[in-house]
PDB file of C-alpha atoms in Angstrom:
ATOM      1  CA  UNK L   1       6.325 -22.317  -4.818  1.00  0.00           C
ATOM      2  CA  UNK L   2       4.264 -19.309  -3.905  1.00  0.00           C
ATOM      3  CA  UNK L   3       1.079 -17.539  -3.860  1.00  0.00           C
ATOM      4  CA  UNK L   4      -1.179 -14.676  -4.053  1.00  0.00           C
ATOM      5  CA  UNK L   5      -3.744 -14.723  -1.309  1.00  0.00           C
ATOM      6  CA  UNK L   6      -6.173 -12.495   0.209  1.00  0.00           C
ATOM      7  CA  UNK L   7      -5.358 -11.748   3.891  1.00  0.00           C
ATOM      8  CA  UNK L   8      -8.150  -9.356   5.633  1.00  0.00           C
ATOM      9  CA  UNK L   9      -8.028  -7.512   2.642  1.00  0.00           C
ATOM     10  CA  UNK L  10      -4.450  -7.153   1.463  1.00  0.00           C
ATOM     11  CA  UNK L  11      -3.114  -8.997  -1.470  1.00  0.00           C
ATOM     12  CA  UNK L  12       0.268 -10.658  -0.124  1.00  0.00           C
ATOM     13  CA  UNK L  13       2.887 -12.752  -2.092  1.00  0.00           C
ATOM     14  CA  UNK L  14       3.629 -15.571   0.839  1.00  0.00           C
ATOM     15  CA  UNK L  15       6.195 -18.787   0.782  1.00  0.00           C
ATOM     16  CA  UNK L  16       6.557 -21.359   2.890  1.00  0.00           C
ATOM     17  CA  UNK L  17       8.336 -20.639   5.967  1.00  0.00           C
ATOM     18  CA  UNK L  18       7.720 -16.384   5.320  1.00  0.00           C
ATOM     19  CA  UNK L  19       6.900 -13.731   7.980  1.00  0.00           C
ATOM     20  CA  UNK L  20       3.924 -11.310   7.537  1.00  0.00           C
ATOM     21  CA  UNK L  21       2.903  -8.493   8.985  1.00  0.00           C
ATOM     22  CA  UNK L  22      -1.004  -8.695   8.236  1.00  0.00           C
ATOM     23  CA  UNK L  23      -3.647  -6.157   9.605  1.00  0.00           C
ATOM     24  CA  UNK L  24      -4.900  -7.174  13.388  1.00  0.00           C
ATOM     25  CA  UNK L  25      -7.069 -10.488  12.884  1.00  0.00           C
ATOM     26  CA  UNK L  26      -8.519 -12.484  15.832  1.00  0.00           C
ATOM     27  CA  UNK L  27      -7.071 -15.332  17.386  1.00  0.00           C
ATOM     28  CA  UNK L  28      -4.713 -15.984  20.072  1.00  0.00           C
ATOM     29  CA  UNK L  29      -0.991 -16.477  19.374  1.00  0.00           C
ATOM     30  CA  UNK L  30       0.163 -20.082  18.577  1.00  0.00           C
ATOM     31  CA  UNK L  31      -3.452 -20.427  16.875  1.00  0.00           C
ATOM     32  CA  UNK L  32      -3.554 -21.722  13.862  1.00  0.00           C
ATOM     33  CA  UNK L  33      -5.426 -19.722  10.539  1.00  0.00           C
ATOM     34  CA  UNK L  34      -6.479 -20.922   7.401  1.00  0.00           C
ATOM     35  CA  UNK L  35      -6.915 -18.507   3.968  1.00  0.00           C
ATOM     36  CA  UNK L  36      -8.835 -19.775   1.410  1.00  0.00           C
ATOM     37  CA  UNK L  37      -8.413 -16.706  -0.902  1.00  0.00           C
ATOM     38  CA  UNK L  38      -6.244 -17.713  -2.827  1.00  0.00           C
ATOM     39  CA  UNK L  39      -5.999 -15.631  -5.978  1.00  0.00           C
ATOM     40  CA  UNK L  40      -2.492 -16.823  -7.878  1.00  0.00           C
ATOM     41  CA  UNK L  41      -0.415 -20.012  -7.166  1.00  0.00           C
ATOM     42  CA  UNK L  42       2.973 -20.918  -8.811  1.00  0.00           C
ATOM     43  CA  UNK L  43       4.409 -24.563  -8.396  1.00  0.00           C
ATOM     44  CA  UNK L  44       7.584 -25.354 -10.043  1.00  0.00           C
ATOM     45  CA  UNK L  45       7.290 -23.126 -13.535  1.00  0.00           C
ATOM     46  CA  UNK L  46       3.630 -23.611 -13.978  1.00  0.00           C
ATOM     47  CA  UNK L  47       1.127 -20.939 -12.889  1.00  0.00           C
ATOM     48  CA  UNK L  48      -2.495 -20.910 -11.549  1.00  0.00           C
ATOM     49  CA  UNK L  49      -4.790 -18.384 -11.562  1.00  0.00           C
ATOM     50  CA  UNK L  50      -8.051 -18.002 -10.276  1.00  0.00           C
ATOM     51  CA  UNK L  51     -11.096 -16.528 -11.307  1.00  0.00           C
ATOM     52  CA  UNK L  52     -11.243 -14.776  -8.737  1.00  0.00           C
ATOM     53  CA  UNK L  53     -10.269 -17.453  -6.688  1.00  0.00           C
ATOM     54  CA  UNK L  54      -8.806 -20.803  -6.892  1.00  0.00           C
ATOM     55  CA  UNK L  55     -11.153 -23.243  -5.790  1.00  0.00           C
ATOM     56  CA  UNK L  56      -9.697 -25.956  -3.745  1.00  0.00           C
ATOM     57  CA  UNK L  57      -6.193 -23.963  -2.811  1.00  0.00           C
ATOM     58  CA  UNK L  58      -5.535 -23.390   0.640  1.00  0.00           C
ATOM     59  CA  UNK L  59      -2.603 -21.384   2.885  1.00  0.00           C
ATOM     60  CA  UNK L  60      -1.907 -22.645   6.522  1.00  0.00           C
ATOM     61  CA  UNK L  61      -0.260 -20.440   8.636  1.00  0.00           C
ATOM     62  CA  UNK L  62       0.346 -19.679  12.346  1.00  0.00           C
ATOM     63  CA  UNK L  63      -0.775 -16.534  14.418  1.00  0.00           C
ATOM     64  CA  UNK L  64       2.571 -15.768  16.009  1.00  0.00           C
ATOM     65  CA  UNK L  65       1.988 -12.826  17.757  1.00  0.00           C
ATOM     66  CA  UNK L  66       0.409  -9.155  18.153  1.00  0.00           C
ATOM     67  CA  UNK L  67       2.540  -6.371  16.815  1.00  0.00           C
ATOM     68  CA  UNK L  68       2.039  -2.805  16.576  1.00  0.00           C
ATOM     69  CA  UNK L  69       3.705  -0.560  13.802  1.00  0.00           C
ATOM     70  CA  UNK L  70       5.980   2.349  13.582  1.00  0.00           C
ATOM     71  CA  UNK L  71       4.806   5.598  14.432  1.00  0.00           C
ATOM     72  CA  UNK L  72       3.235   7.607  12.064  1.00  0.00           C
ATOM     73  CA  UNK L  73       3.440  11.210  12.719  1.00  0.00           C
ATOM     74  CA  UNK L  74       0.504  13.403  11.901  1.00  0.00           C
ATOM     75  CA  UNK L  75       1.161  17.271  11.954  1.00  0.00           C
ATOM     76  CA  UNK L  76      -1.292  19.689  10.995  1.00  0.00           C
ATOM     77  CA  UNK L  77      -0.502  23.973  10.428  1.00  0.00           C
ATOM     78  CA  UNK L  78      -1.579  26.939   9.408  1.00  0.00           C
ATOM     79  CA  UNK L  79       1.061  29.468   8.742  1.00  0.00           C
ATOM     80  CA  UNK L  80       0.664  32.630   9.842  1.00  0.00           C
ATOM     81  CA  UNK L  81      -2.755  31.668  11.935  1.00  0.00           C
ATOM     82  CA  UNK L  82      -1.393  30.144  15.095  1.00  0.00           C
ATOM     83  CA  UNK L  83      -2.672  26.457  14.128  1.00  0.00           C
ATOM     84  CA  UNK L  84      -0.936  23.799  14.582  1.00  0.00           C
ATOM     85  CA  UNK L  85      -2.269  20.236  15.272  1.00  0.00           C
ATOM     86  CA  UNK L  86       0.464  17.024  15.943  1.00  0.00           C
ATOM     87  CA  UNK L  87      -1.232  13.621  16.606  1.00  0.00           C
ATOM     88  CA  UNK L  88       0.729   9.773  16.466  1.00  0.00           C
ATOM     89  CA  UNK L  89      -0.880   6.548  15.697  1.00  0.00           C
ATOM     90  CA  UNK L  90       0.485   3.332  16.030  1.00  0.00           C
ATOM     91  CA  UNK L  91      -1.137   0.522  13.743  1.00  0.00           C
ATOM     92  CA  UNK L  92      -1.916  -2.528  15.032  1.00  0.00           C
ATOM     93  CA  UNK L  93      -0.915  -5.798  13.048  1.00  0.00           C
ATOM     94  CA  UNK L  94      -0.511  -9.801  13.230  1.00  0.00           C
ATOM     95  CA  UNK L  95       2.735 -11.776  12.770  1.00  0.00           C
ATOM     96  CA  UNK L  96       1.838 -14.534  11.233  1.00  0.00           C
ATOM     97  CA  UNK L  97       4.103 -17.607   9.876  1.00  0.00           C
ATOM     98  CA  UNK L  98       3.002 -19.395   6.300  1.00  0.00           C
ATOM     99  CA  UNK L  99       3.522 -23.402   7.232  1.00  0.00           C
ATOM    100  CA  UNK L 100       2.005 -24.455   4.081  1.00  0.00           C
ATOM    101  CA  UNK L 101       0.455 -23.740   0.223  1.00  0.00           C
ATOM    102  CA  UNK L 102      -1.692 -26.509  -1.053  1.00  0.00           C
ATOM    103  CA  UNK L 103      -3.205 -26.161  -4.200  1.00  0.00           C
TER     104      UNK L 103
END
């Protein structure tokens, strides 16, 4: 069983018991989350999909912590002018656990 659901405006495939990495919500960690957005949902060979959503179909999951990203590397030049520009960012994201699909 899995599904398609809307999480702060990423589409993610999710399964029970699955990590993801979803941009920074609120919440503390060990708090529990609710989606509604649930756009596809498969369960056991037959498929369900939503215009745009499917109404009733929910994903529990669990904030499990704060995470930031990789470092990105942003390096700006000008050859030949003496420019050159090198910045970092770090984005911020949630670990969340899926504990359960219900359609």
């Amino acid at each position: 069983m899995y599904a398609i659901v809307n999480i702060a405006g990423k589409q993610f495939k999710v399964t029970k018991d699955q990590y993801v990495y979803a941009p920074k919500m609120q919440g503390d960690a060990g708090a529990s989350v609710e989606f509604d957005q649930v756009l596809l949902a498969e369960d056991n060979g037959t498929v369900s999909i939503g215009a745009p959503i499917i109404s009733g179909a929910m994903v529990s999951a669990k904030i499990v912590d704060h995470v930031k990203g990789d470092k990105v590397i942003v390096f700006k030049k000008k050859r030949r002018k003496g420019y050159k520009k090198k910045n970092g960012h770090r984005q911020q994201f949630t670990k969340i656990l899926i504990e359960n699909i219900t359609l």
